Coordinates of C-alpha atoms and ligand atoms in Angstrom, one line a residue:
Chain A
M24 CA -24.5 19.4 -20.9
S25 CA -23.2 22.7 -22.1
I26 CA -26.5 24.5 -22.9
F27 CA -25.5 27.3 -20.6
G28 CA -22.2 27.7 -22.2
F29 CA -20.2 25.9 -19.4
Q30 CA -19.9 22.4 -18.2
F31 CA -21.4 21.3 -15.0
R32 CA -19.2 18.3 -14.8
P33 CA -15.6 19.4 -14.9
K34 CA -13.4 17.2 -17.1
K35 CA -11.1 16.3 -14.2
A36 CA -13.7 14.2 -12.6
A37 CA -13.6 11.7 -15.4
T38 CA -11.0 9.4 -13.8
A39 CA -12.7 6.1 -14.9
Q40 CA -11.0 6.4 -18.2
T41 CA -7.6 6.7 -16.5
A42 CA -8.5 3.6 -14.4
K43 CA -9.4 1.7 -17.6
E44 CA -6.2 2.6 -19.3
R45 CA -4.0 1.8 -16.4
L46 CA -5.6 -1.7 -16.1
Q47 CA -5.4 -2.3 -19.8
I48 CA -1.6 -1.7 -19.8
L49 CA -1.1 -3.7 -16.6
L50 CA -3.2 -6.7 -17.6
A51 CA -1.7 -6.8 -21.1
H52 CA 1.7 -7.2 -19.5
E53 CA 0.5 -9.7 -16.9
R54 CA -1.3 -11.9 -19.4
A55 CA 1.5 -11.8 -21.8
D56 CA 4.1 -12.9 -19.3
T57 CA 2.6 -14.5 -16.3
A58 CA 6.1 -15.8 -15.5
A59 CA 7.8 -12.4 -16.0
Q60 CA 8.2 -12.0 -12.3
D61 CA 10.3 -15.2 -12.2
I62 CA 12.4 -14.2 -15.2
M63 CA 13.8 -11.2 -13.5
P64 CA 16.0 -13.0 -10.9
L65 CA 17.3 -15.2 -13.7
L66 CA 18.0 -12.2 -15.9
Q67 CA 19.8 -10.6 -13.1
R68 CA 21.9 -13.7 -12.4
D69 CA 22.9 -13.9 -16.1
I70 CA 23.9 -10.2 -16.3
L71 CA 26.0 -10.6 -13.2
E72 CA 27.6 -13.6 -14.6
V73 CA 28.6 -11.9 -17.9
I74 CA 30.0 -8.9 -16.1
R75 CA 32.0 -11.1 -13.6
R76 CA 33.8 -12.7 -16.5
H77 CA 35.5 -9.3 -16.9
M78 CA 35.6 -7.7 -13.5
R79 CA 34.8 -8.4 -9.9
I80 CA 31.5 -6.9 -8.8
D81 CA 29.2 -7.3 -5.9
G82 CA 25.7 -8.9 -6.2
D83 CA 24.5 -5.7 -4.5
A84 CA 25.9 -3.6 -7.3
V85 CA 23.1 -4.3 -9.7
D86 CA 19.9 -2.3 -9.7
I87 CA 17.2 -3.1 -12.1
R88 CA 14.3 -0.7 -12.7
M89 CA 11.3 -1.2 -15.0
E90 CA 8.7 1.1 -16.5
R91 CA 5.8 -0.5 -18.4
D92 CA 3.9 1.5 -20.9
D93 CA 1.4 0.7 -23.6
D94 CA 3.6 0.9 -26.7
R95 CA 6.9 0.0 -25.0
S96 CA 8.5 -0.8 -21.7
S97 CA 11.9 0.1 -20.5
L98 CA 14.3 -1.9 -18.4
E99 CA 17.0 0.1 -16.8
I100 CA 20.0 -1.7 -15.4
N101 CA 22.4 0.2 -13.3
I102 CA 25.6 -1.5 -12.4
E103 CA 27.9 0.1 -9.9
L104 CA 31.4 -0.6 -11.0
P105 CA 34.3 -0.7 -8.6
G106 CA 36.1 2.6 -8.3
A107 CA 39.6 3.2 -9.8
R108 CA 41.3 2.4 -6.5
A109 CA 39.5 -0.9 -6.0
L110 CA 40.2 -1.8 -9.7
S111 CA 43.9 -1.1 -9.5
A112 CA 44.0 -3.1 -6.3
Q113 CA 42.5 -6.0 -8.1
V114 CA 44.9 -5.7 -11.0
R115 CA 47.9 -5.6 -8.7
R116 CA 46.8 -8.7 -6.9
Chain B
M15 CA -13.2 -3.3 3.7
G16 CA -10.7 -0.5 3.3
K17 CA -7.4 -2.0 4.5
T18 CA -5.4 -1.3 1.3
T19 CA -6.9 2.2 1.0
T20 CA -6.0 2.8 4.6
S21 CA -2.4 1.4 4.2
A22 CA -1.8 3.7 1.3
A23 CA -3.3 6.7 3.0
I24 CA -1.6 6.2 6.3
S25 CA 1.8 5.5 4.8
A26 CA 1.6 8.5 2.5
G27 CA 0.4 10.6 5.4
L28 CA 3.4 9.6 7.5
A29 CA 5.8 10.3 4.6
K30 CA 4.2 13.7 4.1
R31 CA 5.2 14.5 7.6
G32 CA 8.8 13.8 6.9
L33 CA 8.8 10.3 8.3
K34 CA 10.6 7.7 6.2
T35 CA 7.9 5.1 5.5
V36 CA 7.6 1.8 3.7
V37 CA 4.4 0.1 2.9
I38 CA 4.4 -3.7 2.3
D39 CA 1.8 -5.7 0.5
F40 CA 1.1 -9.0 2.4
D41 CA -1.7 -10.0 0.1
V42 CA 0.3 -12.6 -1.8
G43 CA -1.3 -13.7 -5.1
L44 CA -3.8 -10.8 -5.0
R45 CA -1.6 -7.8 -5.0
N46 CA -3.4 -4.5 -5.3
L47 CA -1.4 -2.1 -3.2
D48 CA 0.8 -1.3 -6.2
L49 CA -2.4 -0.2 -8.1
I50 CA -3.6 2.0 -5.3
M51 CA -0.1 3.5 -4.9
G52 CA 0.1 4.0 -8.7
C53 CA 3.4 2.1 -9.1
E54 CA 2.1 -1.0 -10.8
R55 CA 4.2 -0.4 -13.9
R56 CA 7.4 -0.3 -12.0
V57 CA 7.3 -3.6 -10.2
V58 CA 10.4 -5.7 -11.0
F59 CA 11.1 -7.7 -7.9
D60 CA 8.8 -8.3 -5.0
F61 CA 8.6 -9.3 -1.4
I62 CA 8.6 -13.0 -2.2
N63 CA 11.7 -12.7 -4.4
V64 CA 13.5 -11.0 -1.5
I65 CA 12.3 -13.7 1.0
Q66 CA 13.5 -16.4 -1.3
G67 CA 16.8 -14.8 -1.8
D68 CA 16.3 -14.1 -5.6
A69 CA 16.6 -10.3 -5.1
K70 CA 18.1 -7.9 -2.7
L71 CA 15.7 -5.8 -0.6
K72 CA 16.8 -2.5 -2.1
Q73 CA 16.1 -3.9 -5.6
A74 CA 12.5 -4.7 -4.7
L75 CA 11.7 -1.4 -3.0
I76 CA 10.0 1.1 -5.2
R77 CA 10.4 4.7 -4.4
D78 CA 7.3 6.8 -4.7
K79 CA 7.5 9.5 -7.4
R80 CA 5.6 12.1 -5.4
L81 CA 7.2 11.7 -1.9
D82 CA 10.9 11.1 -1.3
N83 CA 10.2 9.5 2.0
L84 CA 7.8 6.9 0.7
W85 CA 8.6 3.4 -0.5
V86 CA 6.5 0.4 -1.6
L87 CA 7.4 -3.2 -1.3
P88 CA 5.0 -5.0 -3.6
T89 CA 4.1 -8.6 -3.3
S90 CA 3.9 -11.4 -5.9
Q91 CA 1.0 -11.9 -8.2
T92 CA 1.9 -15.4 -9.1
R93 CA 2.7 -17.2 -5.9
D94 CA 0.6 -18.1 -2.9
K95 CA 0.6 -17.5 0.8
D96 CA 2.9 -20.4 1.4
A97 CA 5.7 -18.5 -0.2
L98 CA 5.8 -16.4 3.0
S99 CA 7.7 -17.7 5.9
R100 CA 7.9 -16.2 9.4
E101 CA 11.7 -16.2 9.3
G102 CA 11.7 -14.6 5.9
V103 CA 9.3 -11.9 7.0
E104 CA 11.3 -11.3 10.1
K105 CA 14.6 -10.9 8.2
V106 CA 13.1 -8.4 5.8
L107 CA 11.4 -6.4 8.6
D108 CA 14.6 -6.3 10.6
E109 CA 16.5 -4.9 7.6
L110 CA 13.8 -2.3 7.0
K111 CA 13.7 -1.3 10.6
K112 CA 17.3 0.0 10.3
E113 CA 16.2 2.4 7.7
F114 CA 12.6 3.4 8.1
D115 CA 10.7 5.2 10.8
Y116 CA 7.5 3.4 10.0
I117 CA 6.8 0.0 8.3
V118 CA 3.2 -0.3 7.3
C119 CA 1.9 -3.8 6.5
D120 CA -1.2 -4.2 4.4
S121 CA -2.8 -7.3 5.6
P122 CA -5.0 -9.6 3.4
A123 CA -8.5 -10.3 4.5
G124 CA -9.3 -13.1 6.9
I125 CA -7.4 -14.7 9.7
E126 CA -5.3 -17.1 7.7
K127 CA -1.5 -17.3 7.3
G128 CA -1.1 -14.1 5.3
A129 CA -3.0 -12.0 7.9
Q130 CA -1.2 -13.7 10.7
L131 CA 2.2 -13.0 9.3
A132 CA 1.3 -9.4 8.6
M133 CA 0.5 -8.9 12.3
Y134 CA 3.0 -11.2 13.9
F135 CA 5.8 -8.7 14.3
A136 CA 3.7 -5.7 14.8
D137 CA 4.2 -3.1 17.5
E138 CA 1.0 -1.3 16.7
A139 CA -2.1 -2.4 14.8
I140 CA -4.8 -0.4 13.0
V141 CA -7.9 -2.5 12.9
V142 CA -10.0 -1.3 9.9
T143 CA -13.7 -1.7 10.5
N144 CA -16.9 -0.8 8.8
P145 CA -19.9 -0.2 11.0
E146 CA -21.6 -3.4 10.0
V147 CA -22.1 -6.5 12.1
S148 CA -20.0 -8.8 10.1
S149 CA -17.1 -6.4 9.9
V150 CA -17.2 -5.7 13.6
R151 CA -17.2 -9.4 14.4
D152 CA -14.2 -10.0 12.2
S153 CA -12.4 -7.2 13.8
D154 CA -13.1 -8.7 17.2
R155 CA -11.5 -12.0 16.0
V156 CA -8.5 -10.0 14.7
L157 CA -8.1 -8.4 18.1
G158 CA -8.1 -11.8 19.7
L159 CA -5.3 -12.9 17.4
L160 CA -3.3 -9.7 18.1
N161 CA -3.5 -10.6 21.8
S162 CA -2.5 -14.2 21.3
R163 CA -0.7 -14.9 18.0
T164 CA 1.9 -12.2 17.8
R165 CA 5.5 -12.0 18.9
R166 CA 4.6 -9.5 21.6
A167 CA 1.9 -11.8 22.9
E168 CA 4.2 -14.9 22.9
Q169 CA 7.2 -13.3 24.5
S170 CA 6.9 -12.7 28.1
G171 CA 7.6 -9.3 29.5
Q172 CA 6.5 -7.4 26.4
E173 CA 3.8 -4.9 26.1
P174 CA 0.9 -6.2 24.0
V175 CA 0.4 -4.9 20.5
K176 CA -1.1 -1.5 20.7
A177 CA -4.4 -1.7 18.7
H178 CA -6.3 1.2 17.3
A179 CA -9.7 1.1 15.6
L180 CA -10.2 2.9 12.3
L181 CA -13.8 3.2 11.2
T182 CA -14.2 3.6 7.5
R183 CA -17.0 3.9 5.0
Y184 CA -18.9 5.7 7.7
D185 CA -22.2 7.0 6.3
T186 CA -23.6 9.7 8.6
G187 CA -26.9 9.6 6.7
R188 CA -27.4 6.0 7.3
V189 CA -26.3 6.3 10.9
A190 CA -28.9 9.1 11.4
R191 CA -31.6 6.9 9.9
G192 CA -30.6 4.2 12.3
E193 CA -29.4 1.9 9.5
M194 CA -25.8 1.8 10.5
M195 CA -24.1 1.5 13.9
T196 CA -22.7 4.6 15.4
V197 CA -19.0 5.1 16.3
E198 CA -19.9 4.8 19.9
D199 CA -21.7 1.5 19.3
V200 CA -18.7 0.0 17.5
L201 CA -16.2 1.3 20.1
E202 CA -18.3 0.0 22.9
I203 CA -18.1 -3.5 21.4
L204 CA -14.4 -3.5 20.4
A205 CA -13.2 -1.6 23.5
I206 CA -10.0 -0.2 21.8
P207 CA -9.1 3.5 21.3
L208 CA -10.3 5.2 18.1
L209 CA -7.7 6.3 15.6
G210 CA -10.2 7.9 13.2
V211 CA -13.5 7.9 11.4
I212 CA -13.3 8.0 7.6
P213 CA -16.5 9.0 5.8
E214 CA -17.9 7.1 2.8
S215 CA -16.6 9.1 0.0
P216 CA -16.5 9.1 -3.8
A217 CA -13.1 10.6 -3.6
V218 CA -11.7 7.2 -2.6
L219 CA -12.8 5.6 -5.9
R220 CA -11.4 8.6 -7.7
A221 CA -8.0 8.3 -6.0
S222 CA -7.9 4.6 -6.7
N223 CA -8.7 5.2 -10.4
V224 CA -5.7 7.4 -10.8
G225 CA -3.4 5.5 -8.5
T226 CA -2.9 8.2 -5.9
P227 CA -3.2 7.7 -2.1
I228 CA -6.2 9.7 -1.0
V229 CA -4.1 12.1 1.1
L230 CA -2.1 13.1 -1.9
D231 CA -5.1 13.5 -4.2
E232 CA -7.4 16.6 -4.5
P233 CA -8.5 17.7 -1.0
S234 CA -11.4 15.6 0.3
K235 CA -13.2 14.9 3.6
A236 CA -11.9 11.3 3.5
G237 CA -8.3 12.6 2.9
A238 CA -8.6 15.1 5.7
A239 CA -9.9 12.4 8.0
Y240 CA -6.9 10.2 7.2
E241 CA -4.5 13.0 7.8
D242 CA -6.1 13.4 11.3
A243 CA -5.7 9.7 11.9
V244 CA -2.0 10.0 11.0
A245 CA -1.6 12.9 13.4
R246 CA -3.1 10.8 16.2
L247 CA -0.9 7.8 15.2
V248 CA 2.2 9.9 15.8
G249 CA 0.9 11.0 19.1
E250 CA -0.8 14.4 18.4
Q251 CA -4.0 15.3 20.1
V252 CA -6.6 15.9 17.4
E253 CA -10.3 15.9 18.2
I254 CA -12.3 13.4 16.3
R255 CA -14.4 15.1 13.7
I256 CA -17.2 13.1 12.1
E257 CA -17.8 14.6 8.7
P258 CA -21.0 14.1 6.8
N259 CA -20.4 12.2 3.6
E260 CA -19.4 14.0 0.6
R261 CA -22.4 14.2 -1.6
P262 CA -22.5 15.1 -5.3
G263 CA -22.6 18.9 -5.8
F264 CA -25.7 20.9 -5.9
F265 CA -25.9 21.1 -9.7
Q266 CA -25.2 17.5 -10.1
R267 CA -28.1 16.7 -7.8
L268 CA -30.3 19.1 -9.6
F269 CA -29.5 17.4 -12.9
K270 CA -30.0 13.9 -11.5
R271 CA -33.5 15.0 -10.4
T272 CA -34.5 16.7 -13.5
A273 CA -32.9 14.3 -15.9
Ligands
LIG11 N1 -14.1 5.7 2.7 C1 -14.5 5.1 1.6 N2 -15.5 5.5 0.8 C2 -15.9 4.9 -0.3 N3 -15.3 3.7 -0.7 C3 -14.3 3.2 0.0 C4 -13.8 3.8 1.2 N4 -12.8 3.1 1.6 C5 -12.7 2.0 0.8 N5 -13.6 2.1 -0.2 C6 -13.8 1.1 -1.3 O1 -13.9 -0.1 -0.8 C7 -13.3 -1.1 -1.6 C8 -12.4 -2.0 -0.8 O2 -11.3 -1.2 -0.4 P1 -9.9 -1.7 -0.1 O3 -9.3 -2.4 -1.3 O4 -9.1 -0.7 0.6 O5 -10.2 -2.9 1.0 P2 -9.4 -4.1 1.5 O6 -9.8 -4.2 2.9 O7 -8.0 -3.9 1.2 O8 -9.9 -5.3 0.7 P3 -9.3 -6.8 0.5 O9 -9.7 -7.5 1.8 O10 -9.9 -7.3 -0.7 O11 -7.8 -6.6 0.5 C9 -12.7 -0.4 -2.7 O12 -13.5 -0.4 -3.9 C10 -12.6 1.0 -2.2 O13 -12.6 2.0 -3.2
LIG12 MG1 -6.5 -5.2 0.4

């Protein structure tokens, strides 16, 4: 539609493609691991267990974030470790 | 139709005003709020995990990437409504109440368990209605439930849930042609105060395509109407404006005709 040298439909209006891509990524993940939602609590429990073999941490101290993408996903696990004072207190005990 | 769109728009509108807001998806098994909010790729834990004690609330809350004050609590895709319990919901809401100015609950359709739990602990309710006979009738039933099956209704000495009507997908063209009920018609029947009138608008589809609440997307009549509704919700006096629908631009119409 550029016979007049400019486009009547600006490119930004084409959001359907974005919608399709978002769905493809999401559904690929959902179909692949329908039970993924239920794996996360187990994964968290195991991670906590391993760490607790070595130090005392709180169940609250683990924060898990995820970002799904088309070629890869990332899982970010943040564990708040006890501060030096708390640690030395534990050691002394 | 329009509950999830409205939940996303209202919560984003509140957060934009600096109010700390969380929006919860109560549509267990059919979650869609995450898609409309654009955080679907970041869901790790959900509302059900929290209720069942498998995750801490703060682990399930997803912080919006655009607004610091906005958080989403997604629901489960794999469970069903029975995974929700009244006690579980109450516990989560009580915890959220300590932190947030507003808790927006996106109810599923119908009047079954999910919808009843979404409304049970409410202080205020936004009844989303389309100007169609079936929708207005359903809204009337929901109003009945708000007045009988909520904590405020069951506990004596409490004010009833404050209900507001939000009319959406309003098509001024069809109203003018007498094909669609007017705002006045609907309000006369429901007899509750009007929170806003949202025009039928292609901007809503656009925003859902890209996963952006309509008030955070490119300026649109529907977005502006939602911002007005939010202003009224927080107690500002804003006159109701009934905007004509957004139509395709002049050139686009020209091309449709000549094509
Ligand atoms: N103002 C509007 N203009 C045009 N389309 C709209 C408008 N509001 C909502 N829609 C469209 O209506 C459809 C349903 O909207 P939405 O998902 O918000 O409804 P819902 O009430 O949450 O539905 P459900 O009962 O399935 O949860 C969507 O396709 C949405 O894009
Ligand atoms: Mg919905």
